[in-house]
mmCIF file with all atom_site columns, C-alpha atoms in Angstrom:
data_model
loop_
_atom_site.group_PDB
_atom_site.id
_atom_site.type_symbol
_atom_site.label_atom_id
_atom_site.label_alt_id
_atom_site.label_comp_id
_atom_site.label_asym_id
_atom_site.label_entity_id
_atom_site.label_seq_id
_atom_site.pdbx_PDB_ins_code
_atom_site.Cartn_x
_atom_site.Cartn_y
_atom_site.Cartn_z
_atom_site.occupancy
_atom_site.B_iso_or_equiv
_atom_site.pdbx_formal_charge
_atom_site.auth_seq_id
_atom_site.auth_comp_id
_atom_site.auth_asym_id
_atom_site.auth_atom_id
_atom_site.pdbx_PDB_model_num
ATOM 1   C CA . MET Y 1 1   ? 0.040   -0.407 0.118  1.00 0.00 ? 1   MET Y CA 1
ATOM 2   C CA . LYS Y 1 2   ? 1.272   3.104  -1.479 1.00 0.00 ? 2   LYS Y CA 1
ATOM 3   C CA . VAL Y 1 3   ? 0.745   6.658  0.729  1.00 0.00 ? 3   VAL Y CA 1
ATOM 4   C CA . ILE Y 1 4   ? 1.714   10.002 -0.546 1.00 0.00 ? 4   ILE Y CA 1
ATOM 5   C CA . GLY Y 1 5   ? 4.895   8.408  -2.676 1.00 0.00 ? 5   GLY Y CA 1
ATOM 6   C CA . LYS Y 1 6   ? 5.520   6.046  0.084  1.00 0.00 ? 6   LYS Y CA 1
ATOM 7   C CA . ASP Y 1 7   ? 5.299   2.134  0.759  1.00 0.00 ? 7   ASP Y CA 1
ATOM 8   C CA . ILE Y 1 8   ? 3.949   1.601  4.048  1.00 0.00 ? 8   ILE Y CA 1
ATOM 9   C CA . GLY Y 1 9   ? 3.127   -2.237 3.565  1.00 0.00 ? 9   GLY Y CA 1
ATOM 10  C CA . ASP Y 1 10  ? 0.205   -4.052 3.699  1.00 0.00 ? 10  ASP Y CA 1
ATOM 11  C CA . ALA Y 1 11  ? -0.518  -4.298 7.837  1.00 0.00 ? 11  ALA Y CA 1
ATOM 12  C CA . ILE Y 1 12  ? -3.475  -1.788 7.506  1.00 0.00 ? 12  ILE Y CA 1
ATOM 13  C CA . GLU Y 1 13  ? -4.264  -2.644 3.829  1.00 0.00 ? 13  GLU Y CA 1
ATOM 14  C CA . HIS Y 1 14  ? -7.496  -4.536 4.473  1.00 0.00 ? 14  HIS Y CA 1
ATOM 15  C CA . LEU Y 1 15  ? -8.188  -1.552 7.268  1.00 0.00 ? 15  LEU Y CA 1
ATOM 16  C CA . HIS Y 1 16  ? -8.140  1.124  4.403  1.00 0.00 ? 16  HIS Y CA 1
ATOM 17  C CA . ALA Y 1 17  ? -10.095 -0.961 1.520  1.00 0.00 ? 17  ALA Y CA 1
ATOM 18  C CA . GLU Y 1 18  ? -13.248 -1.185 4.116  1.00 0.00 ? 18  GLU Y CA 1
ATOM 19  C CA . VAL Y 1 19  ? -13.140 2.396  4.975  1.00 0.00 ? 19  VAL Y CA 1
ATOM 20  C CA . GLU Y 1 20  ? -12.973 3.229  1.466  1.00 0.00 ? 20  GLU Y CA 1
ATOM 21  C CA . SER Y 1 21  ? -15.605 0.941  0.203  1.00 0.00 ? 21  SER Y CA 1
ATOM 22  C CA . ARG Y 1 22  ? -17.795 2.096  3.703  1.00 0.00 ? 22  ARG Y CA 1
ATOM 23  C CA . LEU Y 1 23  ? -17.518 5.924  2.288  1.00 0.00 ? 23  LEU Y CA 1
ATOM 24  C CA . ARG Y 1 24  ? -18.279 4.981  -1.460 1.00 0.00 ? 24  ARG Y CA 1
ATOM 25  C CA . VAL Y 1 25  ? -20.927 3.195  -0.559 1.00 0.00 ? 25  VAL Y CA 1
ATOM 26  C CA . GLU Y 1 26  ? -22.474 4.902  3.170  1.00 0.00 ? 26  GLU Y CA 1
ATOM 27  C CA . ALA Y 1 27  ? -21.308 8.498  2.859  1.00 0.00 ? 27  ALA Y CA 1
ATOM 28  C CA . GLU Y 1 28  ? -21.134 8.689  -1.536 1.00 0.00 ? 28  GLU Y CA 1
ATOM 29  C CA . ARG Y 1 29  ? -17.683 10.249 -1.197 1.00 0.00 ? 29  ARG Y CA 1
ATOM 30  C CA . SER Y 1 30  ? -13.793 8.428  -2.148 1.00 0.00 ? 30  SER Y CA 1
ATOM 31  C CA . LEU Y 1 31  ? -10.904 8.226  -0.108 1.00 0.00 ? 31  LEU Y CA 1
ATOM 32  C CA . GLN Y 1 32  ? -8.048  10.571 -0.939 1.00 0.00 ? 32  GLN Y CA 1
ATOM 33  C CA . PHE Y 1 33  ? -4.383  10.944 0.569  1.00 0.00 ? 33  PHE Y CA 1
ATOM 34  C CA . GLU Y 1 34  ? -2.489  14.131 0.997  1.00 0.00 ? 34  GLU Y CA 1
ATOM 35  C CA . SER Y 1 35  ? 0.977   15.092 2.736  1.00 0.00 ? 35  SER Y CA 1
ATOM 36  C CA . GLY Y 1 36  ? 1.003   18.882 3.782  1.00 0.00 ? 36  GLY Y CA 1
ATOM 37  C CA . ALA Y 1 37  ? -0.374  18.835 7.162  1.00 0.00 ? 37  ALA Y CA 1
ATOM 38  C CA . GLU Y 1 38  ? 1.084   21.098 9.520  1.00 0.00 ? 38  GLU Y CA 1
ATOM 39  C CA . HIS Y 1 39  ? 1.843   21.129 13.475 1.00 0.00 ? 39  HIS Y CA 1
ATOM 40  C CA . VAL Y 1 40  ? -0.269  17.741 13.659 1.00 0.00 ? 40  VAL Y CA 1
ATOM 41  C CA . PHE Y 1 41  ? 0.554   13.741 12.392 1.00 0.00 ? 41  PHE Y CA 1
ATOM 42  C CA . SER Y 1 42  ? -2.517  14.055 10.030 1.00 0.00 ? 42  SER Y CA 1
ATOM 43  C CA . ASN Y 1 43  ? -5.562  15.922 9.821  1.00 0.00 ? 43  ASN Y CA 1
ATOM 44  C CA . ILE Y 1 44  ? -8.901  14.540 7.853  1.00 0.00 ? 44  ILE Y CA 1
ATOM 45  C CA . MET Y 1 45  ? -11.335 16.592 5.277  1.00 0.00 ? 45  MET Y CA 1
ATOM 46  C CA . TRP Y 1 46  ? -15.135 15.803 4.963  1.00 0.00 ? 46  TRP Y CA 1
ATOM 47  C CA . GLN Y 1 47  ? -15.511 17.462 1.446  1.00 0.00 ? 47  GLN Y CA 1
ATOM 48  C CA . GLN Y 1 48  ? -18.490 17.233 -0.660 1.00 0.00 ? 48  GLN Y CA 1
ATOM 49  C CA . ASP Y 1 49  ? -18.043 14.539 -2.559 1.00 0.00 ? 49  ASP Y CA 1
ATOM 50  C CA . LYS Y 1 50  ? -14.171 13.112 -1.026 1.00 0.00 ? 50  LYS Y CA 1
ATOM 51  C CA . VAL Y 1 51  ? -12.322 12.822 2.331  1.00 0.00 ? 51  VAL Y CA 1
ATOM 52  C CA . VAL Y 1 52  ? -9.038  13.573 2.391  1.00 0.00 ? 52  VAL Y CA 1
ATOM 53  C CA . ILE Y 1 53  ? -6.566  12.373 4.494  1.00 0.00 ? 53  ILE Y CA 1
ATOM 54  C CA . ARG Y 1 54  ? -3.550  15.288 4.710  1.00 0.00 ? 54  ARG Y CA 1
ATOM 55  C CA . LEU Y 1 55  ? -0.461  13.417 6.177  1.00 0.00 ? 55  LEU Y CA 1
ATOM 56  C CA . HIS Y 1 56  ? 2.624   15.121 7.574  1.00 0.00 ? 56  HIS Y CA 1
ATOM 57  C CA . ASN Y 1 57  ? 5.592   15.357 4.880  1.00 0.00 ? 57  ASN Y CA 1
ATOM 58  C CA . GLY Y 1 58  ? 8.350   14.447 8.159  1.00 0.00 ? 58  GLY Y CA 1
ATOM 59  C CA . VAL Y 1 59  ? 7.090   11.590 9.699  1.00 0.00 ? 59  VAL Y CA 1
ATOM 60  C CA . PRO Y 1 60  ? 9.373   8.820  9.055  1.00 0.00 ? 60  PRO Y CA 1
ATOM 61  C CA . THR Y 1 61  ? 7.818   5.608  6.393  1.00 0.00 ? 61  THR Y CA 1
ATOM 62  C CA . HIS Y 1 62  ? 7.859   3.130  9.757  1.00 0.00 ? 62  HIS Y CA 1
ATOM 63  C CA . ALA Y 1 63  ? 5.549   5.020  11.438 1.00 0.00 ? 63  ALA Y CA 1
ATOM 64  C CA . LEU Y 1 64  ? 3.160   6.042  8.902  1.00 0.00 ? 64  LEU Y CA 1
ATOM 65  C CA . PRO Y 1 65  ? 0.821   2.517  8.912  1.00 0.00 ? 65  PRO Y CA 1
ATOM 66  C CA . HIS Y 1 66  ? -0.042  3.707  12.519 1.00 0.00 ? 66  HIS Y CA 1
ATOM 67  C CA . ILE Y 1 67  ? -1.275  7.555  12.001 1.00 0.00 ? 67  ILE Y CA 1
ATOM 68  C CA . VAL Y 1 68  ? -2.710  6.712  8.914  1.00 0.00 ? 68  VAL Y CA 1
ATOM 69  C CA . GLY Y 1 69  ? -4.726  3.745  11.176 1.00 0.00 ? 69  GLY Y CA 1
ATOM 70  C CA . VAL Y 1 70  ? -5.324  6.127  13.175 1.00 0.00 ? 70  VAL Y CA 1
ATOM 71  C CA . ALA Y 1 71  ? -6.545  8.700  10.410 1.00 0.00 ? 71  ALA Y CA 1
ATOM 72  C CA . LEU Y 1 72  ? -8.856  5.745  9.300  1.00 0.00 ? 72  LEU Y CA 1
ATOM 73  C CA . GLU Y 1 73  ? -10.216 5.044  12.317 1.00 0.00 ? 73  GLU Y CA 1
ATOM 74  C CA . HIS Y 1 74  ? -11.663 8.338  12.910 1.00 0.00 ? 74  HIS Y CA 1
ATOM 75  C CA . VAL Y 1 75  ? -12.986 8.016  9.650  1.00 0.00 ? 75  VAL Y CA 1
ATOM 76  C CA . ARG Y 1 76  ? -14.784 4.802  10.621 1.00 0.00 ? 76  ARG Y CA 1
ATOM 77  C CA . GLN Y 1 77  ? -16.120 6.559  13.770 1.00 0.00 ? 77  GLN Y CA 1
ATOM 78  C CA . ARG Y 1 78  ? -18.296 9.542  12.078 1.00 0.00 ? 78  ARG Y CA 1
ATOM 79  C CA . LEU Y 1 79  ? -19.413 6.370  9.953  1.00 0.00 ? 79  LEU Y CA 1
ATOM 80  C CA . GLU Y 1 80  ? -20.199 4.728  12.760 1.00 0.00 ? 80  GLU Y CA 1
ATOM 81  C CA . ARG Y 1 81  ? -22.074 7.841  14.103 1.00 0.00 ? 81  ARG Y CA 1
ATOM 82  C CA . TYR Y 1 82  ? -19.852 8.419  17.241 1.00 0.00 ? 82  TYR Y CA 1
ATOM 83  C CA . PRO Y 1 83  ? -20.703 11.698 18.968 1.00 0.00 ? 83  PRO Y CA 1
ATOM 84  C CA . ALA Y 1 84  ? -19.541 15.220 17.350 1.00 0.00 ? 84  ALA Y CA 1
ATOM 85  C CA . ILE Y 1 85  ? -18.357 17.833 19.184 1.00 0.00 ? 85  ILE Y CA 1
ATOM 86  C CA . GLN Y 1 86  ? -19.538 21.179 17.571 1.00 0.00 ? 86  GLN Y CA 1
ATOM 87  C CA . ARG Y 1 87  ? -18.877 24.898 17.864 1.00 0.00 ? 87  ARG Y CA 1
ATOM 88  C CA . PRO Y 1 88  ? -21.478 26.528 19.585 1.00 0.00 ? 88  PRO Y CA 1
ATOM 89  C CA . ALA Y 1 89  ? -24.050 28.528 17.389 1.00 0.00 ? 89  ALA Y CA 1
ATOM 90  C CA . GLU Y 1 90  ? -22.948 31.825 19.350 1.00 0.00 ? 90  GLU Y CA 1
ATOM 91  C CA . ASN Y 1 91  ? -20.492 33.992 21.551 1.00 0.00 ? 91  ASN Y CA 1
ATOM 92  C CA . ASP Y 1 92  ? -17.838 30.920 21.127 1.00 0.00 ? 92  ASP Y CA 1
ATOM 93  C CA . ALA Y 1 93  ? -15.015 31.047 23.561 1.00 0.00 ? 93  ALA Y CA 1
ATOM 94  C CA . VAL Y 1 94  ? -11.565 32.207 22.713 1.00 0.00 ? 94  VAL Y CA 1
ATOM 95  C CA . ASP Y 1 95  ? -10.386 28.902 23.365 1.00 0.00 ? 95  ASP Y CA 1
ATOM 96  C CA . GLY Y 1 96  ? -12.752 27.420 22.368 1.00 0.00 ? 96  GLY Y CA 1
ATOM 97  C CA . PRO Y 1 97  ? -11.302 25.545 19.033 1.00 0.00 ? 97  PRO Y CA 1
ATOM 98  C CA . ILE Y 1 98  ? -8.370  24.210 21.034 1.00 0.00 ? 98  ILE Y CA 1
ATOM 99  C CA . ILE Y 1 99  ? -10.293 23.048 24.143 1.00 0.00 ? 99  ILE Y CA 1
ATOM 100 C CA . ARG Y 1 100 ? -13.072 21.322 21.297 1.00 0.00 ? 100 ARG Y CA 1
ATOM 101 C CA . ALA Y 1 101 ? -9.596  19.321 19.495 1.00 0.00 ? 101 ALA Y CA 1
ATOM 102 C CA . ALA Y 1 102 ? -8.538  18.523 22.877 1.00 0.00 ? 102 ALA Y CA 1
ATOM 103 C CA . LEU Y 1 103 ? -11.380 17.314 24.578 1.00 0.00 ? 103 LEU Y CA 1
ATOM 104 C CA . ARG Y 1 104 ? -12.244 15.470 21.226 1.00 0.00 ? 104 ARG Y CA 1
ATOM 105 C CA . GLU Y 1 105 ? -8.886  13.492 20.957 1.00 0.00 ? 105 GLU Y CA 1
ATOM 106 C CA . LEU Y 1 106 ? -8.460  12.982 24.974 1.00 0.00 ? 106 LEU Y CA 1
ATOM 107 C CA . VAL Y 1 107 ? -11.882 9.976  23.796 1.00 0.00 ? 107 VAL Y CA 1
ATOM 108 C CA . PHE Y 1 108 ? -11.297 9.344  20.462 1.00 0.00 ? 108 PHE Y CA 1
ATOM 109 C CA . ALA Y 1 109 ? -7.801  9.193  20.094 1.00 0.00 ? 109 ALA Y CA 1
ATOM 110 C CA . PRO Y 1 110 ? -8.396  6.033  22.117 1.00 0.00 ? 110 PRO Y CA 1
ATOM 111 C CA . ALA Y 1 111 ? -10.654 5.342  20.609 1.00 0.00 ? 111 ALA Y CA 1
ATOM 112 C CA . ALA Y 1 112 ? -9.263  4.440  17.412 1.00 0.00 ? 112 ALA Y CA 1
ATOM 113 C CA . ASN Y 1 113 ? -5.949  2.990  19.069 1.00 0.00 ? 113 ASN Y CA 1
ATOM 114 C CA . HIS Y 1 114 ? -7.844  0.665  20.896 1.00 0.00 ? 114 HIS Y CA 1
ATOM 115 C CA . ALA Y 1 115 ? -9.901  -0.380 17.459 1.00 0.00 ? 115 ALA Y CA 1
ATOM 116 C CA . LEU Y 1 116 ? -5.906  -0.482 15.981 1.00 0.00 ? 116 LEU Y CA 1
ATOM 117 C CA . SER Y 1 117 ? -4.557  -2.907 18.627 1.00 0.00 ? 117 SER Y CA 1
ATOM 118 C CA . ALA Y 1 118 ? -5.082  -5.719 17.252 1.00 0.00 ? 118 ALA Y CA 1
ATOM 119 C CA . LEU Y 1 119 ? -2.346  -5.092 14.539 1.00 0.00 ? 119 LEU Y CA 1
ATOM 120 C CA . ALA Y 1 120 ? 0.813   -4.431 16.333 1.00 0.00 ? 120 ALA Y CA 1
ATOM 121 C CA . LEU Y 1 121 ? 1.544   -1.467 14.352 1.00 0.00 ? 121 LEU Y CA 1
ATOM 122 C CA . ASP Y 1 122 ? 5.317   0.397  15.003 1.00 0.00 ? 122 ASP Y CA 1
ATOM 123 C CA . VAL Y 1 123 ? 4.046   3.880  17.847 1.00 0.00 ? 123 VAL Y CA 1
ATOM 124 C CA . GLU Y 1 124 ? 7.835   4.237  18.803 1.00 0.00 ? 124 GLU Y CA 1
ATOM 125 C CA . TRP Y 1 125 ? 8.408   7.884  17.029 1.00 0.00 ? 125 TRP Y CA 1
ATOM 126 C CA . GLU Y 1 126 ? 4.828   8.684  17.962 1.00 0.00 ? 126 GLU Y CA 1
ATOM 127 C CA . ASP Y 1 127 ? 5.398   7.884  21.477 1.00 0.00 ? 127 ASP Y CA 1
ATOM 128 C CA . GLU Y 1 128 ? 8.742   9.593  21.268 1.00 0.00 ? 128 GLU Y CA 1
ATOM 129 C CA . GLN Y 1 129 ? 7.258   12.716 19.496 1.00 0.00 ? 129 GLN Y CA 1
ATOM 130 C CA . ARG Y 1 130 ? 4.659   13.243 21.814 1.00 0.00 ? 130 ARG Y CA 1
ATOM 131 C CA . HIS Y 1 131 ? 6.925   12.915 24.961 1.00 0.00 ? 131 HIS Y CA 1
ATOM 132 C CA . GLN Y 1 132 ? 9.443   15.947 23.751 1.00 0.00 ? 132 GLN Y CA 1
ATOM 133 C CA . ALA Y 1 133 ? 6.198   17.996 23.097 1.00 0.00 ? 133 ALA Y CA 1
ATOM 134 C CA . LEU Y 1 134 ? 4.935   17.350 26.322 1.00 0.00 ? 134 LEU Y CA 1
ATOM 135 C CA . LYS Y 1 135 ? 8.630   17.943 28.298 1.00 0.00 ? 135 LYS Y CA 1
ATOM 136 C CA . ASP Y 1 136 ? 8.988   21.491 26.119 1.00 0.00 ? 136 ASP Y CA 1
ATOM 137 C CA . LEU Y 1 137 ? 4.949   22.413 27.585 1.00 0.00 ? 137 LEU Y CA 1
ATOM 138 C CA . LEU Y 1 138 ? 6.062   21.720 31.008 1.00 0.00 ? 138 LEU Y CA 1
ATOM 139 C CA . ARG Y 1 139 ? 9.243   24.080 30.593 1.00 0.00 ? 139 ARG Y CA 1
ATOM 140 C CA . ASP Y 1 140 ? 7.498   26.849 29.224 1.00 0.00 ? 140 ASP Y CA 1
ATOM 141 C CA . TYR Y 1 141 ? 4.706   25.973 31.692 1.00 0.00 ? 141 TYR Y CA 1
ATOM 142 C CA . SER Y 1 142 ? 4.399   29.886 33.868 1.00 0.00 ? 142 SER Y CA 1
ATOM 143 C CA . GLU Y 1 143 ? 2.923   31.208 30.213 1.00 0.00 ? 143 GLU Y CA 1
ATOM 144 C CA . TRP Y 1 144 ? 0.247   28.251 31.003 1.00 0.00 ? 144 TRP Y CA 1
ATOM 145 C CA . GLU Y 1 145 ? 0.020   29.416 34.675 1.00 0.00 ? 145 GLU Y CA 1
ATOM 146 C CA . ASP Y 1 146 ? -0.643  33.100 33.986 1.00 0.00 ? 146 ASP Y CA 1
ATOM 147 C CA . ASP Y 1 147 ? -3.426  32.213 31.438 1.00 0.00 ? 147 ASP Y CA 1
ATOM 148 C CA . GLY Y 1 148 ? -6.132  31.762 34.222 1.00 0.00 ? 148 GLY Y CA 1
ATOM 149 C CA . GLY Y 1 149 ? -8.816  29.276 34.295 1.00 0.00 ? 149 GLY Y CA 1
ATOM 150 C CA . ASP Y 1 150 ? -8.624  28.884 30.126 1.00 0.00 ? 150 ASP Y CA 1
ATOM 151 C CA . GLY Y 1 151 ? -4.959  27.760 30.575 1.00 0.00 ? 151 GLY Y CA 1
ATOM 152 C CA . ILE Y 1 152 ? -5.424  25.117 33.719 1.00 0.00 ? 152 ILE Y CA 1
ATOM 153 C CA . LEU Y 1 153 ? -8.486  23.270 31.158 1.00 0.00 ? 153 LEU Y CA 1
ATOM 154 C CA . VAL Y 1 154 ? -6.609  22.935 28.011 1.00 0.00 ? 154 VAL Y CA 1
ATOM 155 C CA . TRP Y 1 155 ? -3.488  22.331 30.416 1.00 0.00 ? 155 TRP Y CA 1
ATOM 156 C CA . ALA Y 1 156 ? -5.904  19.367 32.020 1.00 0.00 ? 156 ALA Y CA 1
ATOM 157 C CA . LEU Y 1 157 ? -7.108  18.102 28.840 1.00 0.00 ? 157 LEU Y CA 1
ATOM 158 C CA . LEU Y 1 158 ? -4.160  18.594 26.678 1.00 0.00 ? 158 LEU Y CA 1
ATOM 159 C CA . VAL Y 1 159 ? -1.442  17.529 28.964 1.00 0.00 ? 159 VAL Y CA 1
ATOM 160 C CA . TYR Y 1 160 ? -2.202  15.643 31.839 1.00 0.00 ? 160 TYR Y CA 1
ATOM 161 C CA . ALA Y 1 161 ? -5.212  13.897 31.011 1.00 0.00 ? 161 ALA Y CA 1
ATOM 162 C CA . ARG Y 1 162 ? -4.384  12.330 27.806 1.00 0.00 ? 162 ARG Y CA 1
ATOM 163 C CA . GLY Y 1 163 ? -0.681  11.869 28.818 1.00 0.00 ? 163 GLY Y CA 1
ATOM 164 C CA . ALA Y 1 164 ? -2.532  9.564  31.470 1.00 0.00 ? 164 ALA Y CA 1
ATOM 165 C CA . ILE Y 1 165 ? -4.687  7.536  29.764 1.00 0.00 ? 165 ILE Y CA 1
ATOM 166 C CA . GLU Y 1 166 ? -2.229  7.462  26.044 1.00 0.00 ? 166 GLU Y CA 1
ATOM 167 C CA . HIS Y 1 167 ? 1.444   8.010  26.938 1.00 0.00 ? 167 HIS Y CA 1
ATOM 168 C CA . PRO Y 1 168 ? 4.012   4.919  27.872 1.00 0.00 ? 168 PRO Y CA 1
ATOM 169 C CA . THR Y 1 169 ? 3.531   4.291  31.328 1.00 0.00 ? 169 THR Y CA 1
ATOM 170 C CA . GLU Y 1 170 ? 7.892   4.251  31.581 1.00 0.00 ? 170 GLU Y CA 1
ATOM 171 C CA . LEU Y 1 171 ? 7.582   7.279  30.142 1.00 0.00 ? 171 LEU Y CA 1
ATOM 172 C CA . TRP Y 1 172 ? 4.940   9.713  31.774 1.00 0.00 ? 172 TRP Y CA 1
ATOM 173 C CA . ARG Y 1 173 ? 6.509   8.578  34.741 1.00 0.00 ? 173 ARG Y CA 1
ATOM 174 C CA . ALA Y 1 174 ? 8.804   11.687 35.033 1.00 0.00 ? 174 ALA Y CA 1
ATOM 175 C CA . ILE Y 1 175 ? 5.998   13.973 32.940 1.00 0.00 ? 175 ILE Y CA 1
ATOM 176 C CA . GLU Y 1 176 ? 3.392   13.405 35.636 1.00 0.00 ? 176 GLU Y CA 1
ATOM 177 C CA . GLU Y 1 177 ? 5.703   13.903 38.717 1.00 0.00 ? 177 GLU Y CA 1
ATOM 178 C CA . ASP Y 1 178 ? 6.685   17.470 37.030 1.00 0.00 ? 178 ASP Y CA 1
ATOM 179 C CA . CYS Y 1 179 ? 3.415   18.498 36.706 1.00 0.00 ? 179 CYS Y CA 1
ATOM 180 C CA . HIS Y 1 180 ? 2.258   17.870 40.270 1.00 0.00 ? 180 HIS Y CA 1
ATOM 181 C CA . ALA Y 1 181 ? 5.062   19.743 41.374 1.00 0.00 ? 181 ALA Y CA 1
ATOM 182 C CA . LYS Y 1 182 ? 4.974   22.614 39.026 1.00 0.00 ? 182 LYS Y CA 1
ATOM 183 C CA . LEU Y 1 183 ? 0.681   22.815 38.283 1.00 0.00 ? 183 LEU Y CA 1
ATOM 184 C CA . PRO Y 1 184 ? -0.844  20.923 41.033 1.00 0.00 ? 184 PRO Y CA 1
ATOM 185 C CA . ASP Y 1 185 ? -3.819  22.480 40.209 1.00 0.00 ? 185 ASP Y CA 1
ATOM 186 C CA . VAL Y 1 186 ? -3.656  20.857 36.444 1.00 0.00 ? 186 VAL Y CA 1
ATOM 187 C CA . ALA Y 1 187 ? -2.687  17.664 37.931 1.00 0.00 ? 187 ALA Y CA 1
ATOM 188 C CA . LYS Y 1 188 ? -5.819  17.110 40.390 1.00 0.00 ? 188 LYS Y CA 1
ATOM 189 C CA . LEU Y 1 189 ? -7.752  18.370 37.569 1.00 0.00 ? 189 LEU Y CA 1
ATOM 190 C CA . GLY Y 1 190 ? -5.978  16.115 35.042 1.00 0.00 ? 190 GLY Y CA 1
ATOM 191 C CA . THR Y 1 191 ? -6.387  12.938 37.293 1.00 0.00 ? 191 THR Y CA 1
ATOM 192 C CA . THR Y 1 192 ? -10.695 13.622 38.067 1.00 0.00 ? 192 THR Y CA 1
ATOM 193 C CA . VAL Y 1 193 ? -10.821 14.047 34.111 1.00 0.00 ? 193 VAL Y CA 1
ATOM 194 C CA . ALA Y 1 194 ? -8.650  11.113 33.015 1.00 0.00 ? 194 ALA Y CA 1
ATOM 195 C CA . ARG Y 1 195 ? -10.520 9.005  36.099 1.00 0.00 ? 195 ARG Y CA 1
ATOM 196 C CA . ALA Y 1 196 ? -13.992 9.833  34.535 1.00 0.00 ? 196 ALA Y CA 1
ATOM 197 C CA . VAL Y 1 197 ? -12.905 8.613  31.181 1.00 0.00 ? 197 VAL Y CA 1
ATOM 198 C CA . THR Y 1 198 ? -11.366 5.720  31.762 1.00 0.00 ? 198 THR Y CA 1
ATOM 199 C CA . GLU Y 1 199 ? -14.440 4.791  34.128 1.00 0.00 ? 199 GLU Y CA 1
ATOM 200 C CA . ARG Y 1 200 ? -17.209 4.859  31.196 1.00 0.00 ? 200 ARG Y CA 1
ATOM 201 C CA . GLY Y 1 201 ? -14.391 4.182  28.277 1.00 0.00 ? 201 GLY Y CA 1
ATOM 202 C CA . TRP Y 1 202 ? -14.296 4.704  24.508 1.00 0.00 ? 202 TRP Y CA 1
ATOM 203 C CA . THR Y 1 203 ? -14.985 1.667  22.799 1.00 0.00 ? 203 THR Y CA 1
ATOM 204 C CA . SER Y 1 204 ? -18.636 2.486  21.181 1.00 0.00 ? 204 SER Y CA 1
ATOM 205 C CA . PRO Y 1 205 ? -20.852 5.114  20.238 1.00 0.00 ? 205 PRO Y CA 1
ATOM 206 C CA . GLY Y 1 206 ? -22.483 5.201  23.413 1.00 0.00 ? 206 GLY Y CA 1
ATOM 207 C CA . ALA Y 1 207 ? -18.865 4.718  25.410 1.00 0.00 ? 207 ALA Y CA 1
ATOM 208 C CA . CYS Y 1 208 ? -17.935 7.614  24.358 1.00 0.00 ? 208 CYS Y CA 1
ATOM 209 C CA . LEU Y 1 209 ? -20.898 9.825  24.493 1.00 0.00 ? 209 LEU Y CA 1
ATOM 210 C CA . GLU Y 1 210 ? -21.060 9.114  27.605 1.00 0.00 ? 210 GLU Y CA 1
ATOM 211 C CA . SER Y 1 211 ? -17.067 10.444 28.328 1.00 0.00 ? 211 SER Y CA 1
ATOM 212 C CA . LEU Y 1 212 ? -17.704 13.514 26.831 1.00 0.00 ? 212 LEU Y CA 1
ATOM 213 C CA . ILE Y 1 213 ? -20.578 14.771 28.856 1.00 0.00 ? 213 ILE Y CA 1
ATOM 214 C CA . ALA Y 1 214 ? -18.732 13.469 32.217 1.00 0.00 ? 214 ALA Y CA 1
ATOM 215 C CA . VAL Y 1 215 ? -15.725 15.516 30.873 1.00 0.00 ? 215 VAL Y CA 1
ATOM 216 C CA . ARG Y 1 216 ? -17.917 18.231 30.036 1.00 0.00 ? 216 ARG Y CA 1
ATOM 217 C CA . LYS Y 1 217 ? -19.743 18.468 33.397 1.00 0.00 ? 217 LYS Y CA 1
ATOM 218 C CA . LEU Y 1 218 ? -16.352 18.423 35.431 1.00 0.00 ? 218 LEU Y CA 1
ATOM 219 C CA . LEU Y 1 219 ? -15.105 20.933 33.296 1.00 0.00 ? 219 LEU Y CA 1
ATOM 220 C CA . ASN Y 1 220 ? -18.714 23.406 32.773 1.00 0.00 ? 220 ASN Y CA 1
ATOM 221 C CA . LEU Y 1 221 ? -18.010 23.327 29.302 1.00 0.00 ? 221 LEU Y CA 1
ATOM 222 C CA . GLU Y 1 222 ? -21.380 23.428 28.272 1.00 0.00 ? 222 GLU Y CA 1
ATOM 223 C CA . THR Y 1 223 ? -21.352 26.139 26.461 1.00 0.00 ? 223 THR Y CA 1
ATOM 224 C CA . VAL Y 1 224 ? -18.189 25.915 24.759 1.00 0.00 ? 224 VAL Y CA 1
ATOM 225 C CA . ALA Y 1 225 ? -18.283 21.848 23.447 1.00 0.00 ? 225 ALA Y CA 1
ATOM 226 C CA . PRO Y 1 226 ? -22.080 21.215 22.409 1.00 0.00 ? 226 PRO Y CA 1
ATOM 227 C CA . ILE Y 1 227 ? -22.070 17.646 21.445 1.00 0.00 ? 227 ILE Y CA 1
ATOM 228 C CA . LEU Y 1 228 ? -24.259 15.801 18.819 1.00 0.00 ? 228 LEU Y CA 1
ATOM 229 C CA . ASP Y 1 229 ? -25.528 12.076 19.152 1.00 0.00 ? 229 ASP Y CA 1
ATOM 230 C CA . ARG Y 1 230 ? -25.106 11.112 15.627 1.00 0.00 ? 230 ARG Y CA 1
ATOM 231 C CA . ARG Y 1 231 ? -27.313 8.098  16.028 1.00 0.00 ? 231 ARG Y CA 1
ATOM 232 C CA . THR Y 1 232 ? -30.516 10.260 17.194 1.00 0.00 ? 232 THR Y CA 1
ATOM 233 C CA . GLY Y 1 233 ? -29.690 13.833 15.795 1.00 0.00 ? 233 GLY Y CA 1
#
């Protein structure tokens, strides 16, 4: 299987074929890969007649199967009517987009990784990149600390809760200790958020919905993050 001119082997070929077929039949769209994603490993654009998965040029070939697999799983999540976090109709918060993105990834990223776990894909490069990013964020933590309430929310979601759920244990331990020492309020809130998600899970549309609602309630984000249950409308 080739994406953006790179041969990534056949580990996710079956997944790709399934998602491509379902898109064509259920959503009347084609599937396309492009290079050029910035600041993220991949992003997904739903267009009128196609779904475009854009990939970062800097990802090494051996790391692409998992990154492409995660993107395909996110497409499948939408096909299977997993919930959607939406922009409020009016009066959006300044940090609304980043808070919604962090909330989305907190639940849907582990859901995608769970679905891919049986394939035993290489995630070492991704783990190293995320670990360095967490270290860099903690180095500059004072900027977030001065930001007040929304800064604490973003940190609790982006750094602590997601790290506690997804980061490899041997790498997470040092980040966890550093965060408790420098940002105890973030660590306390992030621990509560991570517990709420792990208790409810992410392996079905219903579980993801319950996790999103629980975190939204904990962080008082009802006006920032409207949630659509795609199963009921």
